PDB file of C-alpha atoms and ligand atoms in Angstrom:
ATOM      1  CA  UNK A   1     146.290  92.283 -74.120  1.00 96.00           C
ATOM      2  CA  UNK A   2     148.576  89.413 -72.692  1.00 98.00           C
ATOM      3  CA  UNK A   3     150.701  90.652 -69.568  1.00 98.00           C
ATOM      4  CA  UNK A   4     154.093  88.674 -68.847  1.00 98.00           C
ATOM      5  CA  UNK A   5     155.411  89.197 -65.489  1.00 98.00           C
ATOM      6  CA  UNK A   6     159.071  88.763 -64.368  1.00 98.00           C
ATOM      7  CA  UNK A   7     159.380  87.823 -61.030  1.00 98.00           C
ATOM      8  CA  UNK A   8     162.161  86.478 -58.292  1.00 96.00           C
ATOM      9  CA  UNK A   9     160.566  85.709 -55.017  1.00 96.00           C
ATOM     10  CA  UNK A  10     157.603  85.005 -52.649  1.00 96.00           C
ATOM     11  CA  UNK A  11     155.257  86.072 -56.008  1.00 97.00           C
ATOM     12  CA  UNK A  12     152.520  87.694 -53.595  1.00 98.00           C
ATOM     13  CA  UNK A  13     152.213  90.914 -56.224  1.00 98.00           C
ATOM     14  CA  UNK A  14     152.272  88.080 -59.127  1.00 98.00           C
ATOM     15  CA  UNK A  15     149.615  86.017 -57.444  1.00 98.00           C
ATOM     16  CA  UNK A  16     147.111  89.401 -56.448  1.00 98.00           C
ATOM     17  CA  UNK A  17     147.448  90.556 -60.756  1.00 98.00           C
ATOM     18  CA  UNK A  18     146.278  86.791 -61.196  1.00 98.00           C
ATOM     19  CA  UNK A  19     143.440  87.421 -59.174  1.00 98.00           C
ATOM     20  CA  UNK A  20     142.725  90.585 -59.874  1.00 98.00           C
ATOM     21  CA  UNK A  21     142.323  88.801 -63.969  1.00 98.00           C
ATOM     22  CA  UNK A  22     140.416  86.067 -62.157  1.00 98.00           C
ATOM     23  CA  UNK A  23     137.916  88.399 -60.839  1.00 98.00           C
ATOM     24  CA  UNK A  24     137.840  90.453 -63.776  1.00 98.00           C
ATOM     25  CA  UNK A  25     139.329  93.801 -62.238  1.00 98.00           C
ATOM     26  CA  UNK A  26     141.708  93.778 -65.316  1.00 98.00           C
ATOM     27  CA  UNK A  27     140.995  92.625 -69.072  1.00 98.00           C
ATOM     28  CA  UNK A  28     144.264  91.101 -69.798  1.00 98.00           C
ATOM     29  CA  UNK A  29     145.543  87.859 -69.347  1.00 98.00           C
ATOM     30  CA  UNK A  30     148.606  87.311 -67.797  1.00 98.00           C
ATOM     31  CA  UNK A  31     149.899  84.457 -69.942  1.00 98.00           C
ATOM     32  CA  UNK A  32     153.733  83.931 -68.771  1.00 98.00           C
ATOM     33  CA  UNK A  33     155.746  84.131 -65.798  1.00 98.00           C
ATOM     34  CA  UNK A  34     159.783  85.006 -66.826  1.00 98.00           C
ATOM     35  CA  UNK A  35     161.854  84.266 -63.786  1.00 98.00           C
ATOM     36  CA  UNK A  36     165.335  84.086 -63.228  1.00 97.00           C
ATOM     37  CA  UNK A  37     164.890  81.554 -59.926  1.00 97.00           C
ATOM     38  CA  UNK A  38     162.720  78.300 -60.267  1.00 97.00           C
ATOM     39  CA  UNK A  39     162.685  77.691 -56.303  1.00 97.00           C
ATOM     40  CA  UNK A  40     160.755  80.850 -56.420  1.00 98.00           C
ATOM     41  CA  UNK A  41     157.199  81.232 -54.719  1.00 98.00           C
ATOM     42  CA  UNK A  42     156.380  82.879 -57.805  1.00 98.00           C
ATOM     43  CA  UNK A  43     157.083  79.516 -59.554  1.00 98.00           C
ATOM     44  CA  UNK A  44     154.836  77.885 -57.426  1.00 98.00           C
ATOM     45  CA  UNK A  45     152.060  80.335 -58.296  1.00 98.00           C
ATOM     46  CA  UNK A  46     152.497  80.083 -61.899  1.00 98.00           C
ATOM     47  CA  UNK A  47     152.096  75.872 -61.837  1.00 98.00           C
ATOM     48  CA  UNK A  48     148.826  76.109 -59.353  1.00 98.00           C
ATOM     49  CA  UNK A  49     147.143  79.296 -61.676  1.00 98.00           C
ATOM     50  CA  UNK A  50     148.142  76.867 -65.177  1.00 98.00           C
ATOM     51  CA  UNK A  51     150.455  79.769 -66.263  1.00 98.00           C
ATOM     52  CA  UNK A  52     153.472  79.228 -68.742  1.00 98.00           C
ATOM     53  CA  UNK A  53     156.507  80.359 -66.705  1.00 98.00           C
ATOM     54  CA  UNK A  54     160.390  80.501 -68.499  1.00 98.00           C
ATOM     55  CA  UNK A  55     163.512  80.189 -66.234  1.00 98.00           C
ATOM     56  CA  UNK A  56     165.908  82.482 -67.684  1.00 98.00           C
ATOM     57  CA  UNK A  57     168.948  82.290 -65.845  1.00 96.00           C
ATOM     58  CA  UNK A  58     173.023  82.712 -67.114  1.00 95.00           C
ATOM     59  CA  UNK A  59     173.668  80.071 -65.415  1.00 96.00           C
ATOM     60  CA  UNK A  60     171.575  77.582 -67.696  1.00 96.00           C
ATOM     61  CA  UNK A  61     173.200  79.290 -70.747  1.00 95.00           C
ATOM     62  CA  UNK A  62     176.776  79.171 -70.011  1.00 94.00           C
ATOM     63  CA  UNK A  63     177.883  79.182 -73.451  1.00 95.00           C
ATOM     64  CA  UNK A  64     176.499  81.317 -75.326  1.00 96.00           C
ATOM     65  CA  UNK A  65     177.141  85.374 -75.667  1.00 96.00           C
ATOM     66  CA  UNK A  66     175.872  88.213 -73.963  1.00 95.00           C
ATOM     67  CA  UNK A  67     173.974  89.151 -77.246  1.00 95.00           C
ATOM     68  CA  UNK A  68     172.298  85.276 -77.305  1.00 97.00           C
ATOM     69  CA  UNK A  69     171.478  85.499 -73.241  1.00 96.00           C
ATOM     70  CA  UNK A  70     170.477  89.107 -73.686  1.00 95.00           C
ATOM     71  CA  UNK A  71     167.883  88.378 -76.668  1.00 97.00           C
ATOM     72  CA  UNK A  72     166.269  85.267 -74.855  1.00 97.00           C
ATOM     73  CA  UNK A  73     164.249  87.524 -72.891  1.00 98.00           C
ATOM     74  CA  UNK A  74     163.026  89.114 -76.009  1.00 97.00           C
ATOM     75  CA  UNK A  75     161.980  85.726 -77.873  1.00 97.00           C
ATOM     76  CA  UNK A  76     160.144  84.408 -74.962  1.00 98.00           C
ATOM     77  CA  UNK A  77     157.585  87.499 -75.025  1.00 98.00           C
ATOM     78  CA  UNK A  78     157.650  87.462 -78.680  1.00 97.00           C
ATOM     79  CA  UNK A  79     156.391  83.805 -78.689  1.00 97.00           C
ATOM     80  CA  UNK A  80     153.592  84.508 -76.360  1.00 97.00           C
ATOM     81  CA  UNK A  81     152.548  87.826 -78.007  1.00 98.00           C
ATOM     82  CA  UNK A  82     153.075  89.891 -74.846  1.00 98.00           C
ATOM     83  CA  UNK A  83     151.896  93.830 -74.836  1.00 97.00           C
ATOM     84  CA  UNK A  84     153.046  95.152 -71.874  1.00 97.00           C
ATOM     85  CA  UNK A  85     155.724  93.508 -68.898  1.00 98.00           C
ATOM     86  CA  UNK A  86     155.324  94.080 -65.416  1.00 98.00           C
ATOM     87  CA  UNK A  87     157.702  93.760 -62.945  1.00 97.00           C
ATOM     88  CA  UNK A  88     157.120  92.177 -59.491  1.00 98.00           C
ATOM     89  CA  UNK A  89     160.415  91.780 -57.450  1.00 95.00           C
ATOM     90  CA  UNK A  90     162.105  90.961 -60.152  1.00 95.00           C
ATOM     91  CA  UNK A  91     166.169  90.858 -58.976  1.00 91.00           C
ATOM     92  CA  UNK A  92     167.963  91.584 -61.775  1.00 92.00           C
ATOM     93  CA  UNK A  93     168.570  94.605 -64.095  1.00 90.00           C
ATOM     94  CA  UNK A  94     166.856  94.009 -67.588  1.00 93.00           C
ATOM     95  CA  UNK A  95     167.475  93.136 -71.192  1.00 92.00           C
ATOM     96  CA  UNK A  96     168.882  96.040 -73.387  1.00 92.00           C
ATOM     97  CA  UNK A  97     166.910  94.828 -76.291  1.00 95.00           C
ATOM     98  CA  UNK A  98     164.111  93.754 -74.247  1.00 96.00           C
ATOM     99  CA  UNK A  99     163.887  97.609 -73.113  1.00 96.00           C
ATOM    100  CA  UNK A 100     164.528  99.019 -76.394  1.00 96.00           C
ATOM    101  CA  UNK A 101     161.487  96.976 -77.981  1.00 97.00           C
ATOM    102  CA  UNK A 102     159.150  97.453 -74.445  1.00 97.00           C
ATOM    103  CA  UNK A 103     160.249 101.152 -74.033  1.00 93.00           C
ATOM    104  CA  UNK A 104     157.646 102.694 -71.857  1.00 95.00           C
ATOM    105  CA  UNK A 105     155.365  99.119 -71.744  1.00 97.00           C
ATOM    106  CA  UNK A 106     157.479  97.940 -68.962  1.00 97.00           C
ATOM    107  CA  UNK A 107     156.425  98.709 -65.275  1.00 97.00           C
ATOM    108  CA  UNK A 108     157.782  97.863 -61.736  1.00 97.00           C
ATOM    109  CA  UNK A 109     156.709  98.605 -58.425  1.00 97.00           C
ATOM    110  CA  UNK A 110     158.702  99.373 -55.776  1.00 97.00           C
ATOM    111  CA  UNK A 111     157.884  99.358 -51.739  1.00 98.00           C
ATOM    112  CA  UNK A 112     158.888 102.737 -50.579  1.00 98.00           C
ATOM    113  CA  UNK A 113     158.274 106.210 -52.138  1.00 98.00           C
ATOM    114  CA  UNK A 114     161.233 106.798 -54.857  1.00 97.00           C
ATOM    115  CA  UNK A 115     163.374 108.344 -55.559  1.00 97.00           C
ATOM    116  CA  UNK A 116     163.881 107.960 -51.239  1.00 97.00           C
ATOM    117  CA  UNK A 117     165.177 104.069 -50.493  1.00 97.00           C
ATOM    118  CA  UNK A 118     165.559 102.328 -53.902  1.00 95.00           C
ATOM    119  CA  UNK A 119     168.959 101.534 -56.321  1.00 90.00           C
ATOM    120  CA  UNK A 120     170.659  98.338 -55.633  1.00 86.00           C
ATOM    121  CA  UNK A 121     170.412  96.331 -52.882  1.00 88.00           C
ATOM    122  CA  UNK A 122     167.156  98.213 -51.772  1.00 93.00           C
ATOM    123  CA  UNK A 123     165.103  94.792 -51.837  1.00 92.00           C
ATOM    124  CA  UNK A 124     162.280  93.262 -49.924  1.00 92.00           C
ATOM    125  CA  UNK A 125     162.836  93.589 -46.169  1.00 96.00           C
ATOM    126  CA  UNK A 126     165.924  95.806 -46.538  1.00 96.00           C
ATOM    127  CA  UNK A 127     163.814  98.646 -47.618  1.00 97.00           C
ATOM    128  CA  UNK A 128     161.480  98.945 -44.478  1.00 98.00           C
ATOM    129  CA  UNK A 129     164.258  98.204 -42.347  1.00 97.00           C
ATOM    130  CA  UNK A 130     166.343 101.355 -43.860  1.00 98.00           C
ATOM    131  CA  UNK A 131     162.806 102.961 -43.774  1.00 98.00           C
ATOM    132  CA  UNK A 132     162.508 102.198 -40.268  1.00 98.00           C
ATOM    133  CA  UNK A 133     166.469 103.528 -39.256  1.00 97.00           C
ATOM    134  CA  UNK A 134     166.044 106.823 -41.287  1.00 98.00           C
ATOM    135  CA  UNK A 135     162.995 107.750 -39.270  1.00 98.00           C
ATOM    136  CA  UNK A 136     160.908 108.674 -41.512  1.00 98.00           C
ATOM    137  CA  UNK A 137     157.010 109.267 -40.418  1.00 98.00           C
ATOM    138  CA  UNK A 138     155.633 108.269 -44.146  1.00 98.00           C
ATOM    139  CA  UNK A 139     156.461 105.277 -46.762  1.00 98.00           C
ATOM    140  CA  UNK A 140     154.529 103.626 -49.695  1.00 98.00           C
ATOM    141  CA  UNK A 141     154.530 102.361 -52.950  1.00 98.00           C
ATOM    142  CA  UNK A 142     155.947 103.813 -56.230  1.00 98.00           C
ATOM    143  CA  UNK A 143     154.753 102.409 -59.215  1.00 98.00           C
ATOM    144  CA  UNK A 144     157.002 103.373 -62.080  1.00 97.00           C
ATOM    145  CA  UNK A 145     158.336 102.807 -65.905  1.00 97.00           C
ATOM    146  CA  UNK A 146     161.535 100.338 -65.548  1.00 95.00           C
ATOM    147  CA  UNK A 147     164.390 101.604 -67.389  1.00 89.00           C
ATOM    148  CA  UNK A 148     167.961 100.337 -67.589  1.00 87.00           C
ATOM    149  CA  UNK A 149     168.320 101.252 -63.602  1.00 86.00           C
ATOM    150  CA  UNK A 150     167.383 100.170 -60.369  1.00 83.00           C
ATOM    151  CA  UNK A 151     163.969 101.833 -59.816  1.00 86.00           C
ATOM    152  CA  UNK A 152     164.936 104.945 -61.658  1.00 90.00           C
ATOM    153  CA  UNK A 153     162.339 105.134 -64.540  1.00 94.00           C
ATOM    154  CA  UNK A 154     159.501 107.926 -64.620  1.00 96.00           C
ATOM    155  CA  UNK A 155     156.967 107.716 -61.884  1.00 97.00           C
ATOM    156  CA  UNK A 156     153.405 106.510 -62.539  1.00 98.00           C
ATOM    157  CA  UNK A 157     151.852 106.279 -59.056  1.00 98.00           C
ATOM    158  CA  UNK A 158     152.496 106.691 -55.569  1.00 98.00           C
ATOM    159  CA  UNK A 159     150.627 105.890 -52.136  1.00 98.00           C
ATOM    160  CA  UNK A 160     151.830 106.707 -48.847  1.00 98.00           C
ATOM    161  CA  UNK A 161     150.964 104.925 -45.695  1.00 98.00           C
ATOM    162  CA  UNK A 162     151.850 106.100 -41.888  1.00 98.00           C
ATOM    163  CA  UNK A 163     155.304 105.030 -40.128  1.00 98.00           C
ATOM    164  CA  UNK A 164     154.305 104.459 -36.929  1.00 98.00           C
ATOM    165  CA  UNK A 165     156.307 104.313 -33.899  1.00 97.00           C
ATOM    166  CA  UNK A 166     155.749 100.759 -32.791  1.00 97.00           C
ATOM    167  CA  UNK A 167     156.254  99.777 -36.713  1.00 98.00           C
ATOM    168  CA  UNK A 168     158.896  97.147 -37.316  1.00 98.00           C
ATOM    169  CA  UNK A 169     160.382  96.872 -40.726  1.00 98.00           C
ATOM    170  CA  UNK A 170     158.347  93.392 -40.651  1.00 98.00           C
ATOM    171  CA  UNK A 171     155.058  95.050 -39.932  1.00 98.00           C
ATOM    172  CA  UNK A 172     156.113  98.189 -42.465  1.00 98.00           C
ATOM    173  CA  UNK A 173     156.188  95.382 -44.811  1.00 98.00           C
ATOM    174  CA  UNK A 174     152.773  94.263 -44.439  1.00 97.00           C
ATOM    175  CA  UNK A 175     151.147  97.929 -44.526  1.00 98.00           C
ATOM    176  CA  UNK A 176     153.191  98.298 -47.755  1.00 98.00           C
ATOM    177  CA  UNK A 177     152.221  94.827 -49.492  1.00 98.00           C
ATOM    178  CA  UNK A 178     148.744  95.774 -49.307  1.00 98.00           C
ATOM    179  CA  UNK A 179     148.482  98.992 -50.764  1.00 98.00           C
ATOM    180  CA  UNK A 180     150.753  96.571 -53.292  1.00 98.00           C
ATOM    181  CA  UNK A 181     148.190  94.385 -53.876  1.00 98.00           C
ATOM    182  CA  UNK A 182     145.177  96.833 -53.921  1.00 98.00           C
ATOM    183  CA  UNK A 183     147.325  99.304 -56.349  1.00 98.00           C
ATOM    184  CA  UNK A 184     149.400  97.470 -58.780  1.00 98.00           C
ATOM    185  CA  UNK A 185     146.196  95.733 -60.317  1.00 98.00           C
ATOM    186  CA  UNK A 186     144.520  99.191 -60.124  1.00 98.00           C
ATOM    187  CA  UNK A 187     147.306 101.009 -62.364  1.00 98.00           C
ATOM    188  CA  UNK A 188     147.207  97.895 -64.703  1.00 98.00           C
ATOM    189  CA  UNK A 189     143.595  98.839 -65.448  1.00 98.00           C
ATOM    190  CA  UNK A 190     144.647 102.684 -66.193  1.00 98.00           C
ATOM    191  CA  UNK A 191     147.216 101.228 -68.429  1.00 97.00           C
ATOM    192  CA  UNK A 192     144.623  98.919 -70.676  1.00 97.00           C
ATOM    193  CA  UNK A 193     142.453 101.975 -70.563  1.00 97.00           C
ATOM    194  CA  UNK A 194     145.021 103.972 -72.360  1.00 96.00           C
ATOM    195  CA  UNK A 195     145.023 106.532 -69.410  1.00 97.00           C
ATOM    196  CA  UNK A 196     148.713 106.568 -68.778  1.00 97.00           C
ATOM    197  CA  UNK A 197     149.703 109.397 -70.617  1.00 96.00           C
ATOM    198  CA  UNK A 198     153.704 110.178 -71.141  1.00 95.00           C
ATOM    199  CA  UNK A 199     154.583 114.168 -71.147  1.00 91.00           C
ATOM    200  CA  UNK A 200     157.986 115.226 -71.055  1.00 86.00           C
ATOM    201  CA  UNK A 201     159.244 114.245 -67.786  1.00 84.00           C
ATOM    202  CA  UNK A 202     156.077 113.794 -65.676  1.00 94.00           C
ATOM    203  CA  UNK A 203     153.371 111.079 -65.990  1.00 97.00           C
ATOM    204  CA  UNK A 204     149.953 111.714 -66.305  1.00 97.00           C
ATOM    205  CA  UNK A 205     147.421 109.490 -65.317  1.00 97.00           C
ATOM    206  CA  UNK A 206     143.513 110.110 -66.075  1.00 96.00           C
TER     207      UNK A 206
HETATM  208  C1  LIG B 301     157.491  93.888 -53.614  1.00 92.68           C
HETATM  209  O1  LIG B 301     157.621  94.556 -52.401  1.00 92.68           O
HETATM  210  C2  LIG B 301     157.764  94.804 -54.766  1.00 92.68           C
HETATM  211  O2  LIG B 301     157.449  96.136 -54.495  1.00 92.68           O
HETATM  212  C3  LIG B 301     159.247  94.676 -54.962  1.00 92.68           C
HETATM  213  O3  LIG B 301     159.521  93.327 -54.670  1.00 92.68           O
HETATM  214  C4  LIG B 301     158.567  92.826 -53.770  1.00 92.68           C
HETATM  215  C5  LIG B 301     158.027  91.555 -54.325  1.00 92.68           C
HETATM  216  O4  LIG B 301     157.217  90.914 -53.387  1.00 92.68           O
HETATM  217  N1  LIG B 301     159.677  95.101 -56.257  1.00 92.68           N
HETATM  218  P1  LIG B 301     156.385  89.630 -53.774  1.00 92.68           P
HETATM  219  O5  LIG B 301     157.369  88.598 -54.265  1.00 92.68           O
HETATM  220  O6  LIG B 301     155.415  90.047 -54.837  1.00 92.68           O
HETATM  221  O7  LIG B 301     155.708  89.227 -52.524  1.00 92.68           O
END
């Protein structure tokens, strides 16, 4: 199956699927990077691995309408046969017809244990630190179907890890990237294996 992954930032999650390919943990190939920011670390990971990346960004398609911008997302998997999108601090919301043709082949992961610290504006170091303030003694990772919200689609996975009291939200951060790194490529593999299972509301995984 070919994996496209949409991505914004530092690309650590992007560059630990690439491995996890490269050391045959998963049977897919991740064959494009869609990113909305070409100064992205993510980028930079996609031109050092020989991946096909596509900046998709308004602001490089000022002219055209919504529709148009909306259904550029759409071609660019299309053209590289994608199966299945995963999203890895990816900043923006997605794609209506994107999520109408990827319904339920779409995943994100998110750093804290939804539905607790996500929506908008719950991003990369702002997460731990609001982790940190609530004092909470337990965060994680969700792993989770994308939908047309901010990390509000059904939950696949979730691992906790200890809050302790000499955390910071910079070493929370840490912690959390690698259970990250360790889990994302894990549920990946469940999700080749066909043992992501969809019933009603909850999410079975086998
Ligand atoms: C990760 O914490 C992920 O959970 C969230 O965005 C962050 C991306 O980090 N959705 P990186 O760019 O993969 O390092």
């Amino acid at each position: 199956m070919n994996i496209c992954v949409f991505a914004s930032g530092t690309g650590t999650n992007f560059k630990a699927l690439i491995l996890s390919e490269k050391r045959k943990k998963i049977k897919s190939s991740i064959s494009l990077l869609i990113t909305n920011n070409s100064y992205c670390g993510a980028v930079q990971t996609a031109v050092k691995y020989g991946i096909k990346y596509k900046v998709i960004n308004r602001t490089l398609y000022p002219d055209i309408p919504e529709t148009s911008y909306d259904k550029l997302f759409l071609s660019a998997v299309e053209e590289q046969s994608i199966d299945f999108i995963l999203l890895a601090g990816y900043m923006k919301l997605l794609s209506s017809q994107l999520l109408k043709v990827f319904r339920n082949r779409i995943i994100n992961i998110h750093p804290a244990l939804l539905p607790s610290f996500g929506g908008k504006g719950m991003y990369g170091v702002n997460v731990h630190r609001a982790v940190i303030e609530s004092g909470v003694k337990v965060s994680g990772i969700t792993i989770h179907y994308a939908d047309e919200k901010y990390d509000e689609g059904k939950i696949i996975f979730q691992k906790c890890c200890a809050v302790s009291n000499d955390d910071d939200e910079f070493s929370l951060m840490q912690k959390i990237r690698k259970l990250e790194h360790k889990y994302y490529p894990e549920i990946v593999k469940k999700f080749e294996e066909k043992k992501i299972i969809i019933s009603k509301n909850k999410v079975i995984v086998n």
